[in-house]
JSON list of C-alpha atoms in Angstrom, two decimals:
[
{"chain": "C", "resi": 1, "resn": "UNK", "atom": "CA", "xyz": [0.00, 0.00, 0.00]},
{"chain": "C", "resi": 2, "resn": "UNK", "atom": "CA", "xyz": [1.08, 3.57, -0.61]},
{"chain": "C", "resi": 3, "resn": "UNK", "atom": "CA", "xyz": [0.18, 6.86, 0.99]},
{"chain": "C", "resi": 4, "resn": "UNK", "atom": "CA", "xyz": [-1.92, 9.11, -1.30]},
{"chain": "C", "resi": 5, "resn": "UNK", "atom": "CA", "xyz": [-2.81, 12.13, 0.81]},
{"chain": "C", "resi": 6, "resn": "UNK", "atom": "CA", "xyz": [-3.67, 13.40, 4.24]},
{"chain": "C", "resi": 7, "resn": "UNK", "atom": "CA", "xyz": [-7.46, 13.69, 4.38]},
{"chain": "C", "resi": 8, "resn": "UNK", "atom": "CA", "xyz": [-7.97, 15.18, 7.84]},
{"chain": "C", "resi": 9, "resn": "UNK", "atom": "CA", "xyz": [-6.53, 15.33, 11.34]},
{"chain": "C", "resi": 10, "resn": "UNK", "atom": "CA", "xyz": [-7.64, 15.83, 14.93]},
{"chain": "C", "resi": 11, "resn": "UNK", "atom": "CA", "xyz": [-5.32, 17.67, 17.31]},
{"chain": "C", "resi": 12, "resn": "UNK", "atom": "CA", "xyz": [-5.68, 16.88, 21.03]},
{"chain": "C", "resi": 13, "resn": "UNK", "atom": "CA", "xyz": [-3.62, 17.82, 24.10]},
{"chain": "C", "resi": 14, "resn": "UNK", "atom": "CA", "xyz": [-1.55, 14.63, 24.19]},
{"chain": "C", "resi": 15, "resn": "UNK", "atom": "CA", "xyz": [-1.85, 13.29, 20.64]},
{"chain": "C", "resi": 16, "resn": "UNK", "atom": "CA", "xyz": [-2.79, 14.03, 17.06]},
{"chain": "C", "resi": 17, "resn": "UNK", "atom": "CA", "xyz": [-4.76, 11.63, 14.88]},
{"chain": "C", "resi": 18, "resn": "UNK", "atom": "CA", "xyz": [-4.19, 11.67, 11.12]},
{"chain": "C", "resi": 19, "resn": "UNK", "atom": "CA", "xyz": [-6.59, 10.17, 8.56]},
{"chain": "C", "resi": 20, "resn": "UNK", "atom": "CA", "xyz": [-4.66, 9.21, 5.42]},
{"chain": "C", "resi": 21, "resn": "UNK", "atom": "CA", "xyz": [-5.93, 7.94, 2.07]},
{"chain": "C", "resi": 22, "resn": "UNK", "atom": "CA", "xyz": [-4.04, 4.94, 0.68]},
{"chain": "C", "resi": 23, "resn": "UNK", "atom": "CA", "xyz": [-3.86, 3.06, -2.62]},
{"chain": "C", "resi": 24, "resn": "UNK", "atom": "CA", "xyz": [-2.47, -0.27, -3.77]},
{"chain": "C", "resi": 25, "resn": "UNK", "atom": "CA", "xyz": [-4.92, -2.17, -1.58]},
{"chain": "C", "resi": 26, "resn": "UNK", "atom": "CA", "xyz": [-4.47, -5.97, -1.47]},
{"chain": "C", "resi": 27, "resn": "UNK", "atom": "CA", "xyz": [-7.13, -7.80, -3.49]},
{"chain": "C", "resi": 28, "resn": "UNK", "atom": "CA", "xyz": [-8.65, -9.58, -0.49]},
{"chain": "C", "resi": 29, "resn": "UNK", "atom": "CA", "xyz": [-9.61, -6.21, 1.04]},
{"chain": "C", "resi": 30, "resn": "UNK", "atom": "CA", "xyz": [-10.88, -4.84, -2.28]},
{"chain": "C", "resi": 31, "resn": "UNK", "atom": "CA", "xyz": [-13.09, -7.91, -2.66]},
{"chain": "C", "resi": 32, "resn": "UNK", "atom": "CA", "xyz": [-14.48, -7.50, 0.86]},
{"chain": "C", "resi": 33, "resn": "UNK", "atom": "CA", "xyz": [-15.23, -3.81, 0.25]},
{"chain": "C", "resi": 34, "resn": "UNK", "atom": "CA", "xyz": [-16.99, -4.70, -3.02]},
{"chain": "C", "resi": 35, "resn": "UNK", "atom": "CA", "xyz": [-19.05, -7.31, -1.18]},
{"chain": "C", "resi": 36, "resn": "UNK", "atom": "CA", "xyz": [-20.08, -4.75, 1.47]},
{"chain": "C", "resi": 37, "resn": "UNK", "atom": "CA", "xyz": [-20.69, -1.78, -0.82]},
{"chain": "C", "resi": 38, "resn": "UNK", "atom": "CA", "xyz": [-21.93, -3.50, -3.99]},
{"chain": "C", "resi": 39, "resn": "UNK", "atom": "CA", "xyz": [-22.37, -1.18, -6.96]},
{"chain": "C", "resi": 40, "resn": "UNK", "atom": "CA", "xyz": [-21.41, 1.81, -4.78]},
{"chain": "C", "resi": 41, "resn": "UNK", "atom": "CA", "xyz": [-17.85, 0.49, -4.31]},
{"chain": "C", "resi": 42, "resn": "UNK", "atom": "CA", "xyz": [-15.06, 3.04, -4.85]},
{"chain": "C", "resi": 43, "resn": "UNK", "atom": "CA", "xyz": [-11.36, 2.34, -4.75]},
{"chain": "C", "resi": 44, "resn": "UNK", "atom": "CA", "xyz": [-10.90, 5.89, -3.42]},
{"chain": "C", "resi": 45, "resn": "UNK", "atom": "CA", "xyz": [-12.42, 5.07, -0.01]},
{"chain": "C", "resi": 46, "resn": "UNK", "atom": "CA", "xyz": [-9.55, 3.23, 1.71]},
{"chain": "C", "resi": 47, "resn": "UNK", "atom": "CA", "xyz": [-7.44, 4.75, 4.43]},
{"chain": "C", "resi": 48, "resn": "UNK", "atom": "CA", "xyz": [-5.42, 4.32, 7.58]},
{"chain": "C", "resi": 49, "resn": "UNK", "atom": "CA", "xyz": [-5.48, 6.20, 10.86]},
{"chain": "C", "resi": 50, "resn": "UNK", "atom": "CA", "xyz": [-2.14, 7.27, 12.35]},
{"chain": "C", "resi": 51, "resn": "UNK", "atom": "CA", "xyz": [-1.61, 8.45, 15.92]},
{"chain": "C", "resi": 52, "resn": "UNK", "atom": "CA", "xyz": [1.18, 10.84, 16.88]},
{"chain": "C", "resi": 53, "resn": "UNK", "atom": "CA", "xyz": [2.06, 10.79, 20.59]},
{"chain": "C", "resi": 54, "resn": "UNK", "atom": "CA", "xyz": [3.25, 14.29, 21.50]},
{"chain": "C", "resi": 55, "resn": "UNK", "atom": "CA", "xyz": [5.10, 13.14, 24.65]},
{"chain": "C", "resi": 56, "resn": "UNK", "atom": "CA", "xyz": [7.12, 10.33, 23.04]},
{"chain": "C", "resi": 57, "resn": "UNK", "atom": "CA", "xyz": [7.17, 11.91, 19.54]},
{"chain": "C", "resi": 58, "resn": "UNK", "atom": "CA", "xyz": [6.26, 8.52, 18.04]},
{"chain": "C", "resi": 59, "resn": "UNK", "atom": "CA", "xyz": [3.83, 7.60, 15.27]},
{"chain": "C", "resi": 60, "resn": "UNK", "atom": "CA", "xyz": [1.74, 4.41, 15.30]},
{"chain": "C", "resi": 61, "resn": "UNK", "atom": "CA", "xyz": [-0.98, 2.93, 13.10]},
{"chain": "C", "resi": 62, "resn": "UNK", "atom": "CA", "xyz": [-4.22, 2.70, 15.02]},
{"chain": "C", "resi": 63, "resn": "UNK", "atom": "CA", "xyz": [-5.61, -0.83, 14.95]},
{"chain": "C", "resi": 64, "resn": "UNK", "atom": "CA", "xyz": [-9.23, -1.82, 15.53]},
{"chain": "C", "resi": 65, "resn": "UNK", "atom": "CA", "xyz": [-7.84, -5.22, 16.43]},
{"chain": "C", "resi": 66, "resn": "UNK", "atom": "CA", "xyz": [-4.27, -6.57, 16.18]},
{"chain": "C", "resi": 67, "resn": "UNK", "atom": "CA", "xyz": [-3.06, -6.42, 12.58]},
{"chain": "C", "resi": 68, "resn": "UNK", "atom": "CA", "xyz": [-6.13, -4.50, 11.31]},
{"chain": "C", "resi": 69, "resn": "UNK", "atom": "CA", "xyz": [-5.46, -0.82, 10.62]},
{"chain": "C", "resi": 70, "resn": "UNK", "atom": "CA", "xyz": [-6.92, -0.40, 7.12]},
{"chain": "C", "resi": 71, "resn": "UNK", "atom": "CA", "xyz": [-10.44, 1.05, 6.81]},
{"chain": "C", "resi": 72, "resn": "UNK", "atom": "CA", "xyz": [-12.97, 1.44, 4.00]},
{"chain": "C", "resi": 73, "resn": "UNK", "atom": "CA", "xyz": [-15.71, 4.08, 4.11]},
{"chain": "C", "resi": 74, "resn": "UNK", "atom": "CA", "xyz": [-18.77, 2.58, 2.46]},
{"chain": "C", "resi": 75, "resn": "UNK", "atom": "CA", "xyz": [-21.63, 4.49, 0.83]},
{"chain": "C", "resi": 76, "resn": "UNK", "atom": "CA", "xyz": [-23.34, 4.79, 4.23]},
{"chain": "C", "resi": 77, "resn": "UNK", "atom": "CA", "xyz": [-20.29, 6.46, 5.78]}
]
């Protein structure tokens, strides 16, 4: 996967959260998104969420569960 652009960010006291669009999505995730979104599928709706810890000055991918940091925004948001 490759970084396309920074879509948005949230700045808090102790951290910043960055929402980044990505491309080059593995086929298994594309197929799952197509299954979920049907004819409304768009390859432009994949992203990752990155956390910046202001105290440690470290970046980390936010994971919903271990090993799962990629998201897809379907037609329902």
